[in-house]
Coordinates of C-alpha atoms in Angstrom, one line a residue:
Chain A
G1 CA -36.5 145.7 -44.7
Q2 CA -36.2 149.0 -43.0
N3 CA -33.2 151.3 -42.3
I4 CA -33.6 154.6 -40.5
D5 CA -30.7 157.0 -39.8
Q6 CA -30.8 160.1 -37.7
P7 CA -28.1 161.9 -35.6
T8 CA -27.8 160.5 -32.1
E9 CA -27.4 163.9 -30.3
M10 CA -27.7 167.6 -31.1
T11 CA -27.2 170.7 -29.1
A12 CA -28.8 174.1 -29.8
T13 CA -29.3 177.5 -28.1
E14 CA -32.5 178.8 -26.7
G15 CA -34.2 181.0 -29.3
A16 CA -32.3 179.5 -32.2
I17 CA -33.5 177.2 -35.1
V18 CA -32.5 173.5 -35.3
Q19 CA -33.0 171.0 -38.1
I20 CA -33.0 167.3 -37.3
N21 CA -32.5 165.1 -40.4
C22 CA -33.7 161.6 -41.1
T23 CA -32.9 159.3 -43.9
Y24 CA -34.8 156.0 -44.4
Q25 CA -35.1 153.0 -46.7
T26 CA -38.4 151.1 -46.5
S27 CA -40.5 149.1 -48.8
G28 CA -44.2 149.9 -49.0
F29 CA -43.5 153.4 -47.7
N30 CA -46.7 155.4 -47.2
G31 CA -45.8 158.3 -44.9
L32 CA -43.5 159.5 -42.2
F33 CA -44.1 160.5 -38.6
W34 CA -42.1 162.6 -36.2
Y35 CA -42.6 162.1 -32.4
Q36 CA -41.3 163.9 -29.4
Q37 CA -40.3 162.0 -26.3
H38 CA -39.3 163.6 -23.0
A39 CA -37.3 161.5 -20.7
G40 CA -39.4 159.0 -18.8
E41 CA -42.5 159.8 -20.9
A42 CA -44.3 158.2 -23.8
P43 CA -43.8 159.5 -27.3
T44 CA -46.2 162.3 -28.4
F45 CA -47.2 162.9 -32.0
L46 CA -45.7 165.9 -33.8
S47 CA -46.3 165.6 -37.5
Y48 CA -47.2 163.3 -40.3
N49 CA -46.0 163.8 -43.9
V50 CA -47.3 161.7 -46.8
L51 CA -46.7 164.0 -49.7
D52 CA -43.5 165.7 -50.7
G53 CA -43.0 169.2 -49.2
L54 CA -43.1 171.2 -46.0
E55 CA -45.8 170.9 -43.4
E56 CA -45.8 173.8 -40.9
K57 CA -47.4 173.6 -37.5
G58 CA -46.6 176.5 -35.2
R59 CA -42.9 176.4 -34.2
F60 CA -42.5 173.0 -35.7
S61 CA -42.2 172.1 -39.4
S62 CA -41.6 168.8 -41.1
F63 CA -40.3 168.2 -44.6
L64 CA -40.5 165.0 -46.8
S65 CA -38.8 164.0 -50.0
R66 CA -40.1 160.5 -51.0
S67 CA -37.7 160.1 -53.9
K68 CA -34.7 160.8 -51.7
G69 CA -35.9 158.9 -48.7
Y70 CA -35.3 162.0 -46.6
S71 CA -37.1 164.0 -44.0
Y72 CA -36.3 166.7 -41.5
L73 CA -37.9 168.3 -38.5
L74 CA -37.4 172.0 -38.1
L75 CA -37.8 173.6 -34.7
K76 CA -37.9 177.4 -34.5
E77 CA -37.6 179.7 -31.5
L78 CA -36.2 177.0 -29.4
Q79 CA -37.4 176.8 -25.8
M80 CA -35.8 174.9 -22.9
K81 CA -38.9 172.6 -22.9
D82 CA -37.9 171.4 -26.4
S83 CA -35.1 169.4 -24.8
A84 CA -36.2 165.9 -25.7
S85 CA -35.6 163.0 -28.0
Y86 CA -37.1 163.3 -31.5
L87 CA -38.1 160.1 -33.2
C88 CA -38.3 159.6 -37.0
A89 CA -40.8 156.9 -37.9
P90 CA -41.6 155.8 -41.5
S91 CA -44.8 154.0 -42.0
R92 CA -45.0 150.9 -44.1
H93 CA -48.2 149.7 -45.8
Y94 CA -49.0 146.0 -45.3
G95 CA -52.0 145.5 -47.4
G96 CA -55.7 146.2 -46.7
A97 CA -56.1 148.8 -44.1
T98 CA -53.0 148.1 -42.0
N99 CA -49.8 150.0 -41.6
K100 CA -46.6 149.4 -39.6
L101 CA -44.8 152.2 -37.8
I102 CA -41.0 151.7 -37.4
F103 CA -39.0 154.0 -35.2
G104 CA -35.5 155.2 -35.5
T105 CA -33.3 155.4 -32.4
G106 CA -34.1 159.1 -32.0
T107 CA -32.1 162.3 -31.8
L108 CA -31.5 163.6 -28.3
L109 CA -31.8 167.4 -28.5
A110 CA -30.3 169.5 -25.7
V111 CA -31.4 173.2 -25.6
Q112 CA -29.0 175.4 -23.7
P113 CA -29.6 178.9 -22.3
Chain B
E1 CA -61.3 162.2 -25.2
A2 CA -59.7 159.6 -22.9
G3 CA -56.2 158.5 -23.9
V4 CA -54.6 155.1 -24.0
A5 CA -54.6 153.5 -20.5
Q6 CA -51.9 151.1 -19.3
S7 CA -51.3 149.3 -16.0
P8 CA -49.3 148.9 -14.0
R9 CA -47.1 151.9 -14.4
Y10 CA -44.1 150.2 -12.8
K11 CA -43.2 146.6 -12.1
I12 CA -40.2 145.0 -10.5
I13 CA -39.8 141.2 -10.7
E14 CA -37.0 138.7 -10.4
K15 CA -35.8 136.8 -13.5
R16 CA -37.7 133.7 -14.3
Q17 CA -40.9 135.2 -12.9
S18 CA -44.0 136.0 -14.9
V19 CA -45.5 139.4 -15.5
A20 CA -48.5 140.7 -17.4
F21 CA -49.3 144.2 -18.7
W22 CA -52.7 145.6 -19.6
C23 CA -53.7 148.1 -22.2
N24 CA -57.0 149.8 -23.0
P25 CA -56.9 151.7 -26.3
I26 CA -58.8 154.8 -27.3
S27 CA -62.4 154.0 -27.8
G28 CA -63.1 152.9 -31.4
H29 CA -59.5 152.5 -32.4
A30 CA -59.1 149.3 -34.4
T31 CA -55.3 149.0 -34.4
L32 CA -53.4 148.3 -31.3
Y33 CA -49.6 148.1 -30.9
W34 CA -47.2 146.9 -28.2
Y35 CA -43.7 148.4 -28.3
Q36 CA -40.7 147.6 -26.2
Q37 CA -38.3 150.5 -25.5
I38 CA -35.0 149.8 -24.0
L39 CA -33.2 152.8 -22.5
G40 CA -31.5 155.0 -25.1
Q41 CA -33.2 153.3 -28.0
G42 CA -36.3 153.9 -30.1
P43 CA -39.5 151.9 -29.5
K44 CA -39.4 148.4 -31.1
L45 CA -42.7 147.0 -32.4
L46 CA -43.5 143.7 -30.7
I47 CA -47.0 143.0 -32.0
Q48 CA -49.7 144.7 -33.9
F49 CA -53.4 143.9 -33.8
Q50 CA -56.1 144.9 -36.2
N51 CA -59.3 144.5 -34.2
N52 CA -58.7 141.1 -32.5
G53 CA -56.4 139.6 -35.2
V54 CA -52.6 139.7 -35.3
V55 CA -51.2 141.7 -38.2
D56 CA -47.5 141.5 -37.3
D57 CA -45.7 139.6 -34.5
S58 CA -42.4 139.0 -36.3
Q59 CA -40.3 140.6 -33.6
L60 CA -42.2 139.1 -30.6
P61 CA -40.0 136.5 -28.8
K62 CA -42.7 133.9 -28.9
D63 CA -40.9 131.4 -26.6
R64 CA -41.5 133.8 -23.7
F65 CA -43.8 136.6 -24.8
S66 CA -47.5 136.3 -25.6
A67 CA -50.3 138.8 -26.3
E68 CA -54.0 138.7 -26.9
R69 CA -56.7 141.1 -27.7
L70 CA -60.0 139.5 -26.9
K71 CA -63.1 141.1 -28.3
G72 CA -60.9 143.6 -30.2
V73 CA -60.7 146.1 -27.4
D74 CA -58.4 145.6 -24.4
S75 CA -55.1 143.8 -24.7
T76 CA -52.7 142.0 -22.4
L77 CA -49.0 141.3 -23.0
K78 CA -47.4 138.5 -20.9
I79 CA -43.8 137.6 -20.3
Q80 CA -43.1 134.1 -19.0
P81 CA -40.4 133.6 -17.8
A82 CA -38.7 137.0 -17.7
K83 CA -35.0 137.6 -18.4
L84 CA -32.8 140.4 -17.4
E85 CA -32.7 141.8 -20.9
D86 CA -36.5 142.3 -20.8
S87 CA -36.0 145.3 -18.5
A88 CA -37.6 148.1 -20.6
V89 CA -40.6 150.3 -20.9
Y90 CA -43.5 148.6 -22.6
L91 CA -45.6 151.0 -24.6
C92 CA -49.1 150.5 -25.9
A93 CA -50.4 152.6 -28.7
S94 CA -53.6 152.7 -30.7
S95 CA -54.7 154.2 -34.0
G96 CA -58.1 154.7 -35.6
G97 CA -57.0 155.7 -39.1
L98 CA -55.0 154.3 -42.0
A99 CA -51.9 156.1 -40.9
G100 CA -49.7 154.5 -38.2
A101 CA -49.8 154.8 -34.4
K102 CA -50.5 158.2 -33.1
F103 CA -51.5 157.8 -29.5
F104 CA -49.3 156.2 -26.9
G105 CA -50.1 155.2 -23.4
P106 CA -47.9 156.2 -20.5
G107 CA -46.1 152.9 -20.6
T108 CA -45.1 150.2 -18.0
R109 CA -41.6 150.4 -16.8
L110 CA -40.4 146.8 -16.1
T111 CA -37.3 146.0 -14.1
V112 CA -36.1 142.4 -14.0
L113 CA -33.6 141.7 -11.2

């Protein structure tokens, strides 16, 4: 089965740094995705981690520890447009060339002036 | 590169009516997903296709929902008959690699009255 846990809501100030944590339990784990979803819009891909460690991409970084079932998304120099829901999504391998992506409930981030 | 296309964008029906959604994935993407997203929740996988075969439909309410992907390209998702609790955004996504879904369509917002 799968179990994904991330905070429901977070608030941060413009220009600051925020870390959104995600813990998961999944069999056949083969990587973890982070998506950003603005209200009323479809999720957009932010990052994919398959190996342990930190992946940096501009203002956004994502970290993975496979042994601990733990990931975080780090957002630096926050901007008002970063106000959105951030979805943690472990990927599970089926067999062959197929993978299943399961989403958490998401963390709603509010960036304040 | 054209993205994932979905239609209609919005649909309002009465309970017990039928409705169908259409998805055209990114050209060449073998994997196609249908997700249901209820307000305030993360997307829930309904069905996953690999080419024109079903990989996972374990969370599809098969008494009322059906989906097909003829010729391994476009896909349709049907609800018959609809219930009030089916009110949600239906997201289609496609992936061309071993990693999970990366590209989402704009979604169809369904309201069942």
